[in-house]
Amino acid sequence: MEVPAIEATGLAKSYGKLQVLTGVDLRVPAGSVFCLLGPNGAGKTTTVRILTTLTRPDAGTARVAGHDVVRDRAGVRRAISLTGQYAAVDALQTGAENLRMMARLAGASRRDARVRAGELLERFGLTEAANRRAGTYSGGMRRRLDLAAGLAGQAAVIFLDEPTTGLDLTSRQAMWEVVDGLVGSGTTVFLTTQYLEEADRLAARIAVVDHGRVVAEGSPAQLKARFGDQRLDLDLADRAAFEAAAALLGARVVQRDDARLTLGVTTDGSAAHVRSVLDEIDPSGTAVRRFALHSATLDDVFLSLTARKEPAVV
């Protein structure tokens, strides 16, 4: 059996009376993109901090690149790279100097560090600003430079904690291409993100964490199939019909727009199931003005999962 790049069992962490993690289990195959999703405060960043040795767990075990995150912190740190949510570059150095420094710290020769810096500057659209001090960069440019710095070494496992927050679409797409290239060369990428389409685009496997534990795990396709291949959008006739339908459907509602009086419900897309839902909430044929079927997205999955009470593994 292949040794996983990351393996965690029963991770728990509390700050005072606040339980942030209550037993997180993860297994990440080498050479893949693994995405951790969850609402704010669900425990994503705490999980990353434990796996990158910045925080000690209260309970549980974890190994990254074969090294125990508590007993062999130095071994973990030699094998990983971490890019956090906020840019952390040396404002007094130029963009090129920042990248050469990071490559040298990762063990590259002067020549290799210079080559690597040039490649990253071009990939992230920073070549023209290479010789300007990072302190003169815009916020978006500093973020791109920080991402590039995190990729300057040859880490076996790269942690990207919400790496594209605040980036424009072009910069995000450049980052996606970089991630594709990393995985193609055998690197493991552990990603957290606020952008569900980013997880759908990049991840081979996704875990959704809520209230400090994993509530579902699987590939994007498996999760979407498990929680509804299709979404039935219902446009209700008036406020009373809207509230009555919402009450009847309960937890099956995955999207709700009070202003537009629309509800989204997971469905298998069959005529029989659509007819059943319509008959249930609109037996008189007057409550629903119109309806439409759409392919389910990770948004639908996410909204369904973060309201669930029991874990579901796909």
XYZ file of C-alpha atoms in Angstrom:
314
model
C 0.000 0.000 0.000
C 1.316 3.432 -0.941
C 2.266 5.628 2.009
C 0.001 8.704 2.067
C 1.543 12.164 1.881
C -0.629 13.252 4.810
C -2.381 11.080 7.368
C -4.240 12.372 10.420
C -6.298 10.505 12.983
C -8.500 11.986 15.688
C -7.049 15.497 15.634
C -8.537 17.626 18.394
C -7.810 21.182 19.464
C -9.458 23.556 21.911
C -8.745 27.116 22.957
C -10.150 27.437 26.441
C -13.758 26.290 26.286
C -13.886 26.663 22.503
C -13.551 23.305 20.735
C -12.111 24.024 17.302
C -11.383 20.442 16.206
C -13.247 17.489 17.668
C -11.678 14.506 15.894
C -10.497 15.131 12.336
C -9.379 12.158 10.215
C -7.649 12.749 6.879
C -5.749 10.668 4.357
C -4.153 12.407 1.381
C -2.563 10.325 -1.415
C 0.835 11.481 -2.664
C 0.896 13.464 -5.898
C -2.657 14.774 -5.654
C -4.615 17.905 -4.810
C -6.648 17.567 -1.626
C -9.040 20.348 -0.705
C -10.419 21.126 2.746
C -13.664 23.105 2.624
C -15.788 24.526 5.404
C -17.520 27.657 6.639
C -15.604 30.305 8.579
C -14.673 28.979 11.996
C -15.068 25.331 10.974
C -11.441 24.470 11.772
C -9.716 24.630 8.368
C -6.853 26.920 9.336
C -6.330 25.152 12.671
C -5.992 21.872 10.779
C -3.406 23.425 8.462
C -1.498 24.884 11.426
C -1.327 21.469 13.094
C -0.198 19.704 9.921
C 2.505 22.331 9.343
C 3.769 22.126 12.978
C 2.697 25.673 13.891
C 0.179 24.382 16.465
C 0.289 21.263 18.631
C -2.870 19.129 18.721
C -4.484 18.387 22.065
C -5.181 14.842 20.892
C -4.725 12.661 17.830
C -1.776 11.974 15.555
C -0.636 13.223 12.168
C 2.183 12.429 9.774
C 3.229 14.571 6.835
C 5.662 13.213 4.227
C 6.356 10.358 6.636
C 7.216 12.599 9.616
C 5.252 12.935 12.841
C 4.092 16.537 13.277
C 4.826 16.508 17.017
C 7.878 14.250 17.402
C 9.644 15.233 14.160
C 8.753 18.849 13.509
C 12.081 19.521 11.786
C 11.514 16.667 9.358
C 8.056 17.969 8.491
C 9.345 21.487 7.937
C 12.081 20.281 5.590
C 9.489 18.503 3.459
C 6.796 21.180 3.176
C 6.026 24.672 2.017
C 3.241 26.853 3.427
C 1.531 29.864 1.916
C -0.896 31.447 4.361
C -3.864 33.730 3.918
C -1.840 36.952 4.051
C 1.152 38.030 2.000
C 4.418 37.744 3.957
C 7.210 39.070 1.768
C 10.198 41.287 2.569
C 9.089 44.752 1.531
C 12.693 46.040 1.397
C 13.811 43.459 -1.160
C 12.860 43.388 -4.821
C 10.527 40.735 -6.143
C 13.435 38.857 -7.694
C 15.465 39.065 -4.482
C 12.581 37.671 -2.453
C 12.273 34.664 -4.740
C 16.016 34.031 -4.983
C 16.257 34.174 -1.193
C 13.439 31.657 -0.749
C 14.950 29.294 -3.297
C 18.354 29.517 -1.601
C 16.778 28.827 1.801
C 15.217 25.728 0.249
C 18.691 24.516 -0.758
C 19.027 25.661 -4.380
C 22.368 26.792 -5.782
C 22.792 30.450 -6.745
C 22.330 29.614 -10.404
C 19.273 27.411 -9.824
C 17.761 30.017 -7.508
C 18.133 32.672 -10.199
C 16.538 30.425 -12.829
C 13.693 29.436 -10.510
C 13.014 33.066 -9.593
C 12.831 34.025 -13.260
C 10.389 31.210 -14.006
C 8.100 32.190 -11.148
C 8.198 35.900 -11.958
C 7.089 35.136 -15.503
C 4.443 32.631 -14.434
C 2.835 35.098 -12.029
C 3.073 38.114 -14.323
C 5.708 39.938 -12.272
C 8.625 40.083 -14.696
C 8.302 43.819 -15.339
C 8.281 44.492 -11.588
C 11.091 42.045 -10.786
C 13.597 44.732 -9.811
C 11.200 46.915 -7.845
C 11.054 46.716 -4.060
C 8.132 44.579 -2.929
C 6.995 47.458 -0.723
C 5.987 49.341 -3.868
C 3.782 46.503 -5.127
C -0.006 46.684 -5.080
C -1.866 44.336 -2.754
C -2.600 41.895 -5.569
C 1.023 41.907 -6.743
C 2.264 41.246 -3.205
C -0.135 38.312 -2.965
C 1.155 36.873 -6.240
C 4.749 37.324 -5.068
C 3.926 35.557 -1.809
C 2.432 32.634 -3.725
C 5.488 32.462 -5.933
C 7.756 32.501 -2.859
C 5.910 29.496 -1.455
C 6.727 27.584 -4.627
C 10.391 28.567 -4.814
C 11.637 25.354 -3.230
C 11.082 21.734 -4.157
C 8.781 20.731 -1.295
C 7.149 17.300 -1.320
C 3.946 18.722 0.187
C 2.683 22.256 -0.384
C 0.020 23.792 1.835
C -1.998 26.598 0.274
C -4.312 28.213 2.833
C -6.859 30.251 0.836
C -4.112 31.212 -1.634
C -6.206 33.083 -4.197
C -8.310 35.233 -1.877
C -8.295 38.774 -3.263
C -6.764 37.832 -6.610
C -8.381 38.713 -9.911
C -9.552 35.919 -12.215
C -6.429 36.047 -14.407
C -4.137 35.640 -11.395
C -6.298 32.855 -9.991
C -6.161 30.987 -13.277
C -2.362 31.372 -13.311
C -2.271 29.813 -9.861
C -4.463 26.933 -11.061
C -2.000 26.232 -13.865
C 0.862 26.226 -11.361
C -0.968 23.708 -9.176
C -1.622 21.474 -12.188
C 2.090 21.566 -12.978
C 3.081 20.740 -9.411
C 0.844 17.685 -9.265
C 2.098 16.591 -12.665
C 5.613 16.494 -11.208
C 4.529 14.425 -8.201
C 4.032 17.145 -5.580
C 1.121 16.898 -3.135
C -0.999 20.032 -2.692
C -3.199 20.571 0.372
C -5.593 23.419 -0.395
C -8.149 25.397 1.543
C -10.273 27.868 -0.362
C -13.371 30.048 -0.166
C -14.000 29.504 -3.893
C -15.964 26.319 -4.479
C -15.379 26.390 -8.234
C -11.654 26.403 -7.436
C -12.009 23.210 -5.416
C -14.086 21.676 -8.205
C -11.472 22.650 -10.781
C -8.375 21.477 -8.882
C -9.104 18.816 -6.284
C -8.983 15.074 -6.812
C -10.585 14.695 -3.406
C -12.430 17.051 -1.077
C -13.185 16.908 2.630
C -15.816 19.199 4.106
C -15.286 20.161 7.734
C -17.977 21.689 9.919
C -18.038 22.285 13.669
C -14.550 20.834 13.965
C -15.063 17.501 12.220
C -15.176 16.055 8.723
C -18.810 15.731 7.627
C -18.185 14.325 4.134
C -15.343 13.309 1.860
C -15.026 12.242 -1.767
C -14.179 13.422 -5.255
C -16.118 16.459 -6.528
C -18.173 14.198 -8.802
C -18.918 11.750 -5.983
C -20.037 14.497 -3.629
C -22.294 16.077 -6.226
C -23.811 12.685 -7.069
C -24.276 11.830 -3.394
C -26.097 15.059 -2.584
C -28.084 15.431 -5.788
C -26.999 15.315 -9.418
C -29.563 18.008 -10.204
C -31.078 21.035 -8.487
C -34.729 21.907 -8.903
C -35.294 25.675 -8.650
C -38.818 26.692 -7.663
C -40.207 30.191 -8.241
C -43.104 30.660 -5.794
C -46.179 32.763 -6.474
C -46.211 34.829 -3.281
C -44.742 35.106 0.218
C -47.255 32.748 1.805
C -46.580 30.052 -0.794
C -42.833 30.561 -0.376
C -42.898 30.144 3.406
C -45.228 27.138 3.198
C -43.010 25.395 0.631
C -39.863 26.134 2.644
C -41.468 24.632 5.748
C -42.557 21.488 3.887
C -39.200 20.930 2.202
C -37.127 21.639 5.326
C -33.534 20.400 5.085
C -33.977 19.485 1.418
C -33.668 23.188 0.545
C -30.097 23.915 -0.559
C -30.656 27.425 -1.902
C -33.066 30.074 -0.670
C -33.636 33.579 -2.023
C -36.189 35.403 0.127
C -36.186 38.483 -2.093
C -36.958 36.553 -5.288
C -39.155 33.945 -3.557
C -37.131 31.046 -4.986
C -36.054 27.759 -3.420
C -33.499 25.238 -4.684
C -33.991 21.539 -3.899
C -31.736 18.576 -4.669
C -33.261 16.010 -7.024
C -32.199 13.077 -9.174
C -33.561 14.947 -12.192
C -36.169 12.343 -13.081
C -39.653 13.412 -14.146
C -41.131 11.249 -11.389
C -39.172 12.987 -8.652
C -39.828 16.496 -10.000
C -43.549 15.672 -10.229
C -43.483 14.318 -6.677
C -41.930 17.506 -5.283
C -44.422 19.712 -7.161
C -47.359 17.623 -5.988
C -46.107 17.814 -2.409
C -45.771 21.585 -2.188
C -48.327 22.640 -4.794
C -51.256 20.205 -4.938
C -53.571 22.936 -6.236
C -51.205 24.025 -9.012
C -51.193 27.666 -7.923
C -48.199 28.000 -5.575
C -45.351 27.467 -8.106
C -45.129 29.983 -10.933
C -42.288 28.217 -12.745
C -39.494 25.735 -12.150
C -36.154 24.846 -13.739
C -33.604 22.035 -13.495
C -29.877 22.722 -13.190
C -26.811 20.536 -12.750
C -25.784 20.410 -9.104
C -22.685 22.385 -8.087
C -20.351 22.230 -5.128
C -22.275 25.217 -3.783
C -25.307 22.947 -3.434
C -23.198 20.234 -1.822
C -21.595 22.689 0.578
C -24.894 24.185 1.691
C -26.382 20.724 2.213
C -23.384 19.413 4.133
C -22.939 22.279 6.519
C -26.511 21.768 7.670
C -26.072 17.982 8.172
C -25.770 16.342 11.560
C -24.147 13.034 10.678
C -20.886 12.428 8.762
C -21.121 11.066 5.245
C -18.152 9.493 3.465
C -18.269 8.814 -0.253
